[in-house]
mmCIF file of C-alpha atoms and ligand atoms in Angstrom:
data_model
loop_
_atom_site.group_PDB
_atom_site.id
_atom_site.type_symbol
_atom_site.label_atom_id
_atom_site.label_comp_id
_atom_site.label_asym_id
_atom_site.label_seq_id
_atom_site.Cartn_x
_atom_site.Cartn_y
_atom_site.Cartn_z
ATOM 1 C CA MET A 306 122.241 55.864 120.286
ATOM 2 C CA ILE A 307 122.554 53.411 117.518
ATOM 3 C CA VAL A 308 123.173 54.920 114.107
ATOM 4 C CA LEU A 309 122.863 53.008 110.940
ATOM 5 C CA GLY A 310 125.552 54.324 108.441
ATOM 6 C CA ILE A 311 125.390 54.030 104.816
ATOM 7 C CA GLU A 312 128.233 54.665 102.255
ATOM 8 C CA THR A 313 127.865 54.745 98.519
ATOM 9 C CA SER A 314 130.104 57.805 97.363
ATOM 10 C CA CYS A 315 132.440 55.688 95.013
ATOM 11 C CA ASP A 316 132.776 51.874 94.545
ATOM 12 C CA GLU A 317 132.022 50.361 97.942
ATOM 13 C CA THR A 318 128.574 49.648 98.976
ATOM 14 C CA ALA A 319 128.730 49.725 102.763
ATOM 15 C CA ALA A 320 126.564 49.704 105.890
ATOM 16 C CA SER A 321 127.521 49.710 109.643
ATOM 17 C CA LEU A 322 125.754 49.852 113.011
ATOM 18 C CA VAL A 323 127.696 52.043 115.452
ATOM 19 C CA GLU A 324 126.530 52.704 119.124
ATOM 20 C CA ASP A 325 127.362 56.187 120.568
ATOM 21 C CA GLY A 326 129.731 57.089 117.875
ATOM 22 C CA ARG A 327 132.298 54.496 119.043
ATOM 23 C CA ARG A 328 131.372 50.974 119.402
ATOM 24 C CA VAL A 329 131.046 49.450 115.795
ATOM 25 C CA LEU A 330 128.352 46.706 116.042
ATOM 26 C CA SER A 331 128.899 45.623 112.583
ATOM 27 C CA ASN A 332 130.738 46.879 109.425
ATOM 28 C CA VAL A 333 129.764 45.361 106.132
ATOM 29 C CA VAL A 334 131.578 46.534 102.941
ATOM 30 C CA SER A 335 130.845 45.100 99.512
ATOM 31 C CA SER A 336 133.474 46.341 96.931
ATOM 32 C CA GLN A 337 132.799 46.680 93.353
ATOM 33 C CA VAL A 338 136.513 46.569 92.454
ATOM 34 C CA ARG A 339 136.156 43.512 90.156
ATOM 35 C CA LEU A 340 133.417 45.378 88.210
ATOM 36 C CA HIS A 341 135.426 48.580 87.539
ATOM 37 C CA ALA A 342 138.917 46.760 87.128
ATOM 38 C CA ALA A 343 138.221 45.964 83.556
ATOM 39 C CA TYR A 344 138.037 49.662 82.886
ATOM 40 C CA GLY A 345 141.081 50.635 84.970
ATOM 41 C CA GLY A 346 138.942 52.993 87.114
ATOM 42 C CA VAL A 347 135.500 53.744 88.595
ATOM 43 C CA ILE A 348 132.622 54.157 86.044
ATOM 44 C CA PRO A 349 129.983 56.314 87.852
ATOM 45 C CA GLU A 350 126.856 54.802 86.055
ATOM 46 C CA LEU A 351 128.070 51.344 86.641
ATOM 47 C CA ALA A 352 128.889 52.123 90.252
ATOM 48 C CA ALA A 353 125.218 53.393 90.701
ATOM 49 C CA ARG A 354 123.641 50.416 89.324
ATOM 50 C CA GLU A 355 125.691 48.010 91.462
ATOM 51 C CA HIS A 356 124.877 50.160 94.532
ATOM 52 C CA LEU A 357 121.131 49.943 93.801
ATOM 53 C CA ARG A 358 121.797 45.929 93.540
ATOM 54 C CA GLY A 359 123.687 45.844 96.694
ATOM 55 C CA ILE A 360 122.364 48.409 99.222
ATOM 56 C CA ALA A 361 119.296 46.278 100.473
ATOM 57 C CA PRO A 362 121.244 43.080 101.174
ATOM 58 C CA VAL A 363 124.281 45.075 102.572
ATOM 59 C CA VAL A 364 122.099 47.019 105.153
ATOM 60 C CA GLU A 365 120.287 43.732 106.020
ATOM 61 C CA THR A 366 123.692 41.995 106.652
ATOM 62 C CA ALA A 367 124.857 44.878 108.827
ATOM 63 C CA LEU A 368 121.695 44.725 110.822
ATOM 64 C CA ALA A 369 121.986 40.782 111.171
ATOM 65 C CA GLU A 370 125.662 40.934 112.208
ATOM 66 C CA ALA A 371 124.885 43.692 114.826
ATOM 67 C CA GLU A 372 121.803 41.588 115.985
ATOM 68 C CA CYS A 373 119.920 44.693 115.838
ATOM 69 C CA ALA A 374 116.285 45.075 114.728
ATOM 70 C CA VAL A 375 115.554 47.776 112.333
ATOM 71 C CA ALA A 376 113.142 49.233 114.966
ATOM 72 C CA SER A 377 116.061 49.754 117.297
ATOM 73 C CA ILE A 378 117.888 52.231 114.918
ATOM 74 C CA ASP A 379 117.770 55.712 116.286
ATOM 75 C CA ALA A 380 119.087 57.441 113.099
ATOM 76 C CA VAL A 381 120.190 56.685 109.520
ATOM 77 C CA ALA A 382 123.124 58.462 108.345
ATOM 78 C CA VAL A 383 124.584 58.546 104.921
ATOM 79 C CA THR A 384 127.680 60.122 102.867
ATOM 80 C CA ALA A 385 125.946 63.116 101.095
ATOM 81 C CA GLY A 386 129.283 64.105 99.284
ATOM 82 C CA PRO A 387 131.930 64.422 98.074
ATOM 83 C CA GLY A 388 131.581 61.726 95.514
ATOM 84 C CA LEU A 389 129.997 60.390 92.463
ATOM 85 C CA ILE A 390 126.680 61.908 92.037
ATOM 86 C CA PRO A 391 125.027 58.878 90.624
ATOM 87 C CA ALA A 392 126.586 56.704 93.324
ATOM 88 C CA LEU A 393 125.683 59.186 96.101
ATOM 89 C CA LEU A 394 122.055 59.347 95.094
ATOM 90 C CA VAL A 395 121.442 55.706 95.519
ATOM 91 C CA GLY A 396 122.636 55.641 99.149
ATOM 92 C CA ASN A 397 120.880 58.959 99.914
ATOM 93 C CA ALA A 398 117.507 57.965 98.390
ATOM 94 C CA TYR A 399 117.624 54.509 100.356
ATOM 95 C CA ALA A 400 118.681 56.384 103.555
ATOM 96 C CA LYS A 401 115.892 58.953 103.357
ATOM 97 C CA GLY A 402 113.359 56.317 102.545
ATOM 98 C CA LEU A 403 114.362 54.256 105.536
ATOM 99 C CA ALA A 404 114.505 57.020 108.007
ATOM 100 C CA ALA A 405 111.015 58.272 106.806
ATOM 101 C CA ALA A 406 109.563 54.874 107.054
ATOM 102 C CA ARG A 407 111.017 54.379 110.567
ATOM 103 C CA GLY A 408 110.184 57.842 111.585
ATOM 104 C CA CYS A 409 113.778 58.388 112.916
ATOM 105 C CA ALA A 410 116.462 60.999 112.281
ATOM 106 C CA PHE A 411 118.276 61.332 108.927
ATOM 107 C CA VAL A 412 121.911 62.836 108.836
ATOM 108 C CA GLY A 413 123.930 63.415 105.740
ATOM 109 C CA VAL A 414 127.548 63.677 106.471
ATOM 110 C CA ASN A 415 130.732 64.660 104.630
ATOM 111 C CA HIS A 416 132.822 61.928 103.349
ATOM 112 C CA PHE A 417 136.144 63.761 103.851
ATOM 113 C CA LEU A 418 135.282 64.453 107.430
ATOM 114 C CA ALA A 419 134.113 60.884 108.029
ATOM 115 C CA HIS A 420 137.603 59.626 106.955
ATOM 116 C CA ILE A 421 139.154 61.790 109.622
ATOM 117 C CA TYR A 422 136.757 60.445 112.187
ATOM 118 C CA GLY A 423 137.662 56.838 111.033
ATOM 119 C CA ALA A 424 141.142 57.455 112.593
ATOM 120 C CA PHE A 425 139.494 57.572 116.045
ATOM 121 C CA LEU A 426 137.260 54.434 115.481
ATOM 122 C CA GLY A 427 137.530 50.949 116.833
ATOM 123 C CA ARG A 428 140.782 51.543 118.726
ATOM 124 C CA GLU A 429 142.141 49.221 121.349
ATOM 125 C CA ASP A 430 145.136 51.629 122.187
ATOM 126 C CA ASP A 431 145.014 54.623 124.541
ATOM 127 C CA VAL A 432 143.858 57.024 121.759
ATOM 128 C CA PRO A 433 140.683 58.758 123.117
ATOM 129 C CA ALA A 434 137.267 58.526 121.526
ATOM 130 C CA VAL A 435 137.678 62.017 120.288
ATOM 131 C CA PRO A 436 140.797 63.980 119.718
ATOM 132 C CA SER A 437 141.963 65.600 122.856
ATOM 133 C CA SER A 438 145.058 67.586 121.783
ATOM 134 C CA PHE A 439 144.898 70.610 119.643
ATOM 135 C CA PRO A 440 145.443 71.848 116.992
ATOM 136 C CA LEU A 441 145.328 68.483 115.454
ATOM 137 C CA LEU A 442 146.642 67.804 112.112
ATOM 138 C CA ALA A 443 144.932 65.463 109.797
ATOM 139 C CA LEU A 444 146.543 63.942 106.783
ATOM 140 C CA VAL A 445 143.732 62.690 104.482
ATOM 141 C CA VAL A 446 144.908 60.570 101.515
ATOM 142 C CA SER A 447 142.630 58.539 99.538
ATOM 143 C CA GLY A 448 141.700 58.027 95.879
ATOM 144 C CA GLY A 449 139.860 61.253 95.753
ATOM 145 C CA HIS A 450 141.658 63.498 98.316
ATOM 146 C CA THR A 451 145.103 64.658 99.364
ATOM 147 C CA ALA A 452 144.887 67.154 102.044
ATOM 148 C CA LEU A 453 146.446 68.562 105.154
ATOM 149 C CA VAL A 454 143.813 69.805 107.706
ATOM 150 C CA VAL A 455 144.426 71.844 110.826
ATOM 151 C CA ILE A 456 141.498 71.214 113.530
ATOM 152 C CA ARG A 457 141.461 73.715 116.235
ATOM 153 C CA ARG A 458 139.922 73.463 119.796
ATOM 154 C CA ASP A 459 137.074 75.608 118.847
ATOM 155 C CA GLY A 460 135.965 73.211 116.119
ATOM 156 C CA THR A 461 137.133 75.170 113.155
ATOM 157 C CA ALA A 462 139.126 73.355 110.653
ATOM 158 C CA GLU A 463 141.299 74.740 107.842
ATOM 159 C CA ILE A 464 142.554 72.942 104.869
ATOM 160 C CA ILE A 465 146.019 74.199 104.608
ATOM 161 C CA GLY A 466 147.067 72.047 101.766
ATOM 162 C CA SER A 467 145.584 69.996 99.030
ATOM 163 C CA THR A 468 146.628 68.466 95.689
ATOM 164 C CA LEU A 469 146.970 70.467 92.617
ATOM 165 C CA ASP A 470 146.354 67.605 90.362
ATOM 166 C CA ASP A 471 146.103 64.045 91.178
ATOM 167 C CA ALA A 472 145.250 62.559 94.659
ATOM 168 C CA ALA A 473 147.842 60.231 96.297
ATOM 169 C CA GLY A 474 145.484 57.319 95.641
ATOM 170 C CA GLU A 475 145.212 58.171 92.020
ATOM 171 C CA ALA A 476 148.996 58.604 91.852
ATOM 172 C CA PHE A 477 149.101 54.860 92.846
ATOM 173 C CA ASP A 478 146.245 53.679 90.657
ATOM 174 C CA LYS A 479 147.677 55.613 87.589
ATOM 175 C CA ALA A 480 150.981 53.969 88.093
ATOM 176 C CA ALA A 481 149.688 50.773 88.222
ATOM 177 C CA LYS A 482 147.826 51.229 85.096
ATOM 178 C CA ILE A 483 151.115 52.393 83.350
ATOM 179 C CA LEU A 484 152.793 49.248 84.836
ATOM 180 C CA ASN A 485 149.879 47.066 83.823
ATOM 181 C CA LEU A 486 149.163 45.906 87.385
ATOM 182 C CA GLY A 487 145.409 46.321 87.404
ATOM 183 C CA TYR A 488 143.017 48.475 89.620
ATOM 184 C CA PRO A 489 143.150 49.526 92.522
ATOM 185 C CA GLY A 490 146.851 50.299 92.139
ATOM 186 C CA GLY A 491 147.736 51.051 95.855
ATOM 187 C CA PRO A 492 147.634 47.426 97.475
ATOM 188 C CA VAL A 493 149.479 45.935 94.484
ATOM 189 C CA ILE A 494 152.261 48.547 94.362
ATOM 190 C CA ASP A 495 152.674 48.114 98.076
ATOM 191 C CA ARG A 496 153.020 44.352 97.804
ATOM 192 C CA LEU A 497 155.506 44.497 94.952
ATOM 193 C CA ALA A 498 157.538 47.235 96.390
ATOM 194 C CA ARG A 499 158.348 45.070 99.471
ATOM 195 C CA GLN A 500 160.470 42.772 96.959
ATOM 196 C CA GLY A 501 161.975 45.676 95.337
ATOM 197 C CA ARG A 502 165.249 47.331 96.048
ATOM 198 C CA PRO A 503 164.844 51.004 96.034
ATOM 199 C CA GLY A 504 167.485 53.441 94.698
ATOM 200 C CA THR A 505 167.636 52.565 90.942
ATOM 201 C CA TYR A 506 165.173 55.322 89.817
ATOM 202 C CA ASP A 507 165.462 58.881 91.075
ATOM 203 C CA PHE A 508 161.728 59.919 90.731
ATOM 204 C CA PRO A 509 160.773 63.664 91.356
ATOM 205 C CA ARG A 510 159.332 64.711 94.729
ATOM 206 C CA GLY A 511 156.582 67.247 93.584
ATOM 207 C CA LEU A 512 156.515 70.620 95.208
ATOM 208 C CA THR A 513 159.298 69.965 97.641
ATOM 209 C CA GLY A 514 161.861 72.325 96.265
ATOM 210 C CA GLY A 515 163.964 69.596 94.574
ATOM 211 C CA GLY A 516 165.083 69.500 91.140
ATOM 212 C CA GLY A 517 166.578 72.960 91.133
ATOM 213 C CA ARG A 518 163.251 74.534 91.248
ATOM 214 C CA PRO A 519 162.787 76.725 94.295
ATOM 215 C CA LEU A 520 159.351 76.019 96.037
ATOM 216 C CA LYS A 521 156.894 78.984 96.271
ATOM 217 C CA PRO A 522 155.905 79.592 99.851
ATOM 218 C CA GLU A 523 152.102 79.339 98.968
ATOM 219 C CA ASN A 524 152.788 75.706 97.618
ATOM 220 C CA ARG A 525 154.585 74.449 100.839
ATOM 221 C CA PHE A 526 151.686 72.335 102.027
ATOM 222 C CA HIS A 527 150.286 71.695 98.605
ATOM 223 C CA PHE A 528 150.891 68.618 96.685
ATOM 224 C CA SER A 529 151.316 67.499 93.039
ATOM 225 C CA PHE A 530 151.837 64.086 91.668
ATOM 226 C CA SER A 531 151.499 64.536 88.105
ATOM 227 C CA GLY A 532 155.185 64.989 87.634
ATOM 228 C CA VAL A 533 156.247 61.609 89.343
ATOM 229 C CA LYS A 534 153.552 59.700 87.281
ATOM 230 C CA THR A 535 154.862 61.460 84.191
ATOM 231 C CA ALA A 536 158.524 60.486 85.098
ATOM 232 C CA LEU A 537 157.571 56.839 85.702
ATOM 233 C CA LEU A 538 155.821 56.734 82.336
ATOM 234 C CA TYR A 539 159.114 57.962 80.630
ATOM 235 C CA ALA A 540 161.226 55.570 82.929
ATOM 236 C CA VAL A 541 159.226 52.398 81.606
ATOM 237 C CA ARG A 542 158.211 53.520 78.227
ATOM 238 C CA ASP A 543 159.119 50.981 75.372
ATOM 239 C CA ARG A 544 160.816 48.714 77.838
ATOM 240 C CA GLU A 545 160.092 45.079 78.899
ATOM 241 C CA LEU A 546 160.558 44.988 82.703
ATOM 242 C CA SER A 547 161.574 41.783 84.296
ATOM 243 C CA ASP A 548 159.793 40.858 87.477
ATOM 244 C CA SER A 549 162.695 42.134 89.627
ATOM 245 C CA GLU A 550 162.857 45.415 87.647
ATOM 246 C CA LEU A 551 159.183 45.936 88.181
ATOM 247 C CA ALA A 552 159.549 45.462 91.825
ATOM 248 C CA ASP A 553 162.394 47.886 91.776
ATOM 249 C CA VAL A 554 160.348 50.544 89.954
ATOM 250 C CA ALA A 555 157.374 50.073 92.376
ATOM 251 C CA ALA A 556 159.692 50.409 95.289
ATOM 252 C CA ASP A 557 161.220 53.726 94.089
ATOM 253 C CA TYR A 558 157.826 55.203 92.940
ATOM 254 C CA GLN A 559 156.112 54.371 96.250
ATOM 255 C CA GLN A 560 159.063 55.855 97.990
ATOM 256 C CA ALA A 561 158.720 59.153 96.061
ATOM 257 C CA VAL A 562 155.047 59.391 96.941
ATOM 258 C CA VAL A 563 155.593 58.539 100.431
ATOM 259 C CA ASP A 564 158.421 61.066 100.912
ATOM 260 C CA VAL A 565 156.222 63.805 99.810
ATOM 261 C CA LEU A 566 153.300 62.865 102.009
ATOM 262 C CA VAL A 567 155.629 62.537 105.130
ATOM 263 C CA THR A 568 157.784 65.676 104.396
ATOM 264 C CA LYS A 569 154.686 67.934 104.048
ATOM 265 C CA THR A 570 153.266 66.410 107.205
ATOM 266 C CA ARG A 571 156.355 67.079 108.879
ATOM 267 C CA TRP A 572 156.581 70.790 107.623
ATOM 268 C CA ALA A 573 152.926 71.370 108.751
ATOM 269 C CA ALA A 574 153.396 70.052 112.014
ATOM 270 C CA GLU A 575 156.477 72.176 112.561
ATOM 271 C CA ALA A 576 154.604 75.367 111.093
ATOM 272 C CA TYR A 577 151.400 74.902 113.174
ATOM 273 C CA GLY A 578 153.006 73.684 116.509
ATOM 274 C CA ILE A 579 151.210 70.532 116.155
ATOM 275 C CA ARG A 580 151.564 67.711 118.936
ATOM 276 C CA THR A 581 148.995 65.238 117.598
ATOM 277 C CA VAL A 582 148.896 64.115 113.858
ATOM 278 C CA CYS A 583 146.372 61.603 112.574
ATOM 279 C CA ALA A 584 146.377 60.013 109.085
ATOM 280 C CA CYS A 585 143.423 58.555 107.323
ATOM 281 C CA GLY A 586 142.069 57.506 103.927
ATOM 282 C CA GLY A 587 142.801 54.502 101.690
ATOM 283 C CA VAL A 588 146.394 55.272 101.088
ATOM 284 C CA VAL A 589 147.055 54.996 104.764
ATOM 285 C CA CYS A 590 146.888 51.266 104.351
ATOM 286 C CA ASN A 591 150.194 51.783 102.746
ATOM 287 C CA SER A 592 152.826 49.775 104.855
ATOM 288 C CA ARG A 593 155.721 52.031 103.883
ATOM 289 C CA LEU A 594 153.734 55.232 104.621
ATOM 290 C CA ARG A 595 152.639 53.814 108.039
ATOM 291 C CA ALA A 596 156.140 52.920 108.838
ATOM 292 C CA GLU A 597 157.659 56.336 107.822
ATOM 293 C CA LEU A 598 154.956 58.261 109.695
ATOM 294 C CA GLU A 599 155.695 56.293 112.697
ATOM 295 C CA SER A 600 159.437 57.202 112.496
ATOM 296 C CA ALA A 601 158.816 60.833 111.830
ATOM 297 C CA ALA A 602 156.443 60.752 114.820
ATOM 298 C CA ALA A 603 158.987 59.217 117.092
ATOM 299 C CA ARG A 604 161.717 61.896 115.978
ATOM 300 C CA ALA A 605 159.606 64.875 116.242
ATOM 301 C CA GLY A 606 157.733 63.579 119.459
ATOM 302 C CA TRP A 607 154.043 63.947 118.072
ATOM 303 C CA GLN A 608 151.406 61.579 119.090
ATOM 304 C CA LEU A 609 150.434 59.632 115.792
ATOM 305 C CA ILE A 610 146.987 58.403 115.254
ATOM 306 C CA LEU A 611 146.782 56.014 112.310
ATOM 307 C CA ALA A 612 143.419 54.846 111.088
ATOM 308 C CA ALA A 613 143.110 51.010 111.439
ATOM 309 C CA PRO A 614 143.185 49.722 107.748
ATOM 310 C CA ARG A 615 139.531 48.609 107.932
ATOM 311 C CA TYR A 616 138.629 52.216 108.590
ATOM 312 C CA CYS A 617 141.223 53.773 106.092
ATOM 313 C CA THR A 618 139.353 52.675 102.918
ATOM 314 C CA ASP A 619 135.877 53.491 102.388
ATOM 315 C CA ASN A 620 133.263 52.228 105.041
ATOM 316 C CA ALA A 621 130.212 53.154 106.844
ATOM 317 C CA ALA A 622 131.231 52.912 110.262
ATOM 318 C CA MET A 623 133.107 56.168 109.906
ATOM 319 C CA VAL A 624 129.762 57.713 108.494
ATOM 320 C CA ALA A 625 127.664 56.300 111.409
ATOM 321 C CA GLY A 626 130.340 57.340 113.908
ATOM 322 C CA LEU A 627 130.489 60.963 112.693
ATOM 323 C CA ALA A 628 126.685 61.303 112.440
ATOM 324 C CA PHE A 629 126.362 60.677 116.099
ATOM 325 C CA HIS A 630 128.340 63.754 116.879
ATOM 326 C CA TYR A 631 126.312 65.913 114.761
ATOM 327 C CA LEU A 632 123.238 64.567 116.294
ATOM 328 C CA ARG A 633 124.303 65.053 119.718
ATOM 329 C CA ARG A 634 125.035 68.828 119.039
ATOM 330 C CA GLY A 635 122.353 69.783 116.709
ATOM 331 C CA PRO A 636 119.221 69.210 114.692
ATOM 332 C CA ALA A 637 119.083 66.094 112.130
ATOM 333 C CA SER A 638 119.290 66.946 108.415
ATOM 334 C CA CYS A 639 116.206 67.683 106.359
ATOM 335 C CA LEU A 640 114.981 65.132 103.892
ATOM 336 C CA ASP A 641 115.448 67.486 101.053
ATOM 337 C CA LEU A 642 119.297 67.597 101.683
ATOM 338 C CA GLY A 643 121.154 67.388 98.371
ATOM 339 C CA VAL A 644 124.336 65.527 97.305
ATOM 340 C CA GLU A 645 127.580 67.098 96.493
ATOM 341 C CA ALA A 646 130.217 66.120 94.081
ATOM 342 C CA ARG A 647 132.926 68.494 95.479
ATOM 343 C CA LEU A 648 134.495 69.289 98.834
ATOM 344 C CA PRO A 649 132.996 72.498 100.152
ATOM 345 C CA ARG A 650 135.524 75.195 101.111
ATOM 346 C CA ASP A 651 134.010 75.520 104.433
ATOM 347 C CA LEU A 652 133.824 72.110 106.282
ATOM 348 C CA GLY A 653 131.540 73.586 108.888
ATOM 349 C CA ARG A 654 131.985 73.132 112.672
ATOM 350 C CA ILE A 655 133.741 69.855 113.452
ATOM 351 C CA PRO A 656 131.266 68.050 115.738
ATOM 352 C CA PHE A 657 133.725 65.594 117.316
ATOM 353 C CA VAL A 658 135.791 68.310 119.042
ATOM 354 C CA PRO A 659 135.016 68.763 122.575
ATOM 355 C CA THR A 660 134.373 72.385 123.349
ATOM 356 C CA GLY A 661 134.125 74.201 126.708
ATOM 357 C CA ALA A 662 137.358 72.646 128.204
ATOM 358 C CA PRO A 663 140.166 75.224 128.523
ATOM 359 C CA PRO A 664 143.216 74.227 126.458
ATOM 360 C CA PRO A 665 145.702 72.453 128.750
ATOM 361 C CA GLY A 666 148.486 74.896 129.669
ATOM 362 C CA GLY A 667 146.635 77.754 127.837
ATOM 363 C CA GLY A 668 147.685 76.287 124.473
ATOM 364 C CA LYS A 669 147.156 78.700 121.579
ATOM 365 C CA SER A 670 144.547 76.658 119.568
HETATM 366 O O1 KG4 B 885 139.710 55.940 100.935
HETATM 367 P P1 KG4 B 885 139.373 55.005 99.674
HETATM 368 O O2 KG4 B 885 138.975 53.657 99.983
HETATM 369 O O3 KG4 B 885 138.343 55.838 98.606
HETATM 370 C C1 KG4 B 885 138.282 57.138 98.351
HETATM 371 O O4 KG4 B 885 137.630 57.777 99.260
HETATM 372 O O5 KG4 B 885 139.004 57.509 97.519
HETATM 373 O O6 KG4 B 885 140.794 55.204 98.952
HETATM 374 C C2 KG4 B 885 140.969 54.279 97.802
HETATM 375 C C3 KG4 B 885 142.411 54.554 97.355
HETATM 376 C C4 KG4 B 885 142.792 53.864 96.059
HETATM 377 O O7 KG4 B 885 143.254 54.996 95.116
HETATM 378 C C5 KG4 B 885 143.821 52.888 96.350
HETATM 379 O O8 KG4 B 885 144.812 52.608 95.402
HETATM 380 C C6 KG4 B 885 144.404 53.497 97.624
HETATM 381 O O9 KG4 B 885 143.482 54.124 98.417
HETATM 382 N N1 KG4 B 885 145.142 52.431 98.622
HETATM 383 C C7 KG4 B 885 146.356 52.294 98.699
HETATM 384 C C8 KG4 B 885 146.724 51.137 99.440
HETATM 385 N N2 KG4 B 885 145.427 50.547 99.693
HETATM 386 C C9 KG4 B 885 144.539 51.202 99.054
HETATM 387 N N3 KG4 B 885 147.407 53.103 98.357
HETATM 388 C C10 KG4 B 885 148.670 52.850 98.627
HETATM 389 N N4 KG4 B 885 148.920 51.646 99.441
HETATM 390 C C11 KG4 B 885 147.843 50.760 99.737
HETATM 391 N N5 KG4 B 885 148.305 49.742 100.515
HETATM 392 ZN ZN1 ZN B 886 136.868 57.569 100.869
#
């Protein structure tokens, strides 16, 4: 089954053709980063206008790169949320129109779940096409989300932790704004931090129980990045930083964010008896986070599945791939499906969890 995926939830116009949920035939991403950089963040109205301009050429390029005729598509899938409403509407209107004109299935998928599926895409290692060990712990860290999700063998998913304020990606983006490094902040802080010497600045690790404030049990798996951002603001306020000082600040700031993400992932894995951890979303491009998750996995003995960088940041292959599993298990979406700004509490049944197989060794999942 060939699915055309479309993604317009934020500032990337993307289209991809994926066969049977696994084989990525093309993956085209047109980024609007330069357009929004001038404002230091994404402007929804501008994003929507740019999606409108870009969507048809991006889909045409995806079809051409896959050497696939539009008549060969079995379904059109699109991110239906969460995301910026004006931006989502462009992709959804286009996807519905194309599916109706082609007379093929239309599927609206959840962007957050698509990010998790992205960890299983395009792998050349021995990671299976779908998760095979349960419960699976997913760390989802992007510009819009920071969450720990436990996915069980019966296909249920529970968000056990999320951010009380900023997402991890926002923590990077806002820090870059404070340091005048441009937008988006993650890649530039990652690059700069490699030249810095950590250890000069003692930034807070939010909700980890440090700084003399005991951690409330209900916040054990939750995140908060507003404190570290404010600490950065005070640390550099009214100061002219040299290049090397800037690199040192970046290294310490990045380390504080990474420490929190890795610590909470470790705590959650211990609490839920997790043997397999996957990490996905734009922030998983971060070199320090990848290295530290690798070390934590080696120490704790988990299987770690890190999304490939091209499937960490927003893309449509994860959308097309996830849609394949919905279509395999149930009916397509209706053409009157709405778009959603927020992540629903109930993520529904996770479609890429194989059911029916007894858990190996009678596991508790
Ligand atoms: O997944 P994504 O493309 O979009 C959302 O769904 O939000 O994530 C974008 C976020 C941005 O906040 C960006 O700064 C961050 O991912 N990011 C990084 C890195 N590359 C992208 N954060 C830290 N280090 C990176 N190397
Ligand atoms: Zn995303």
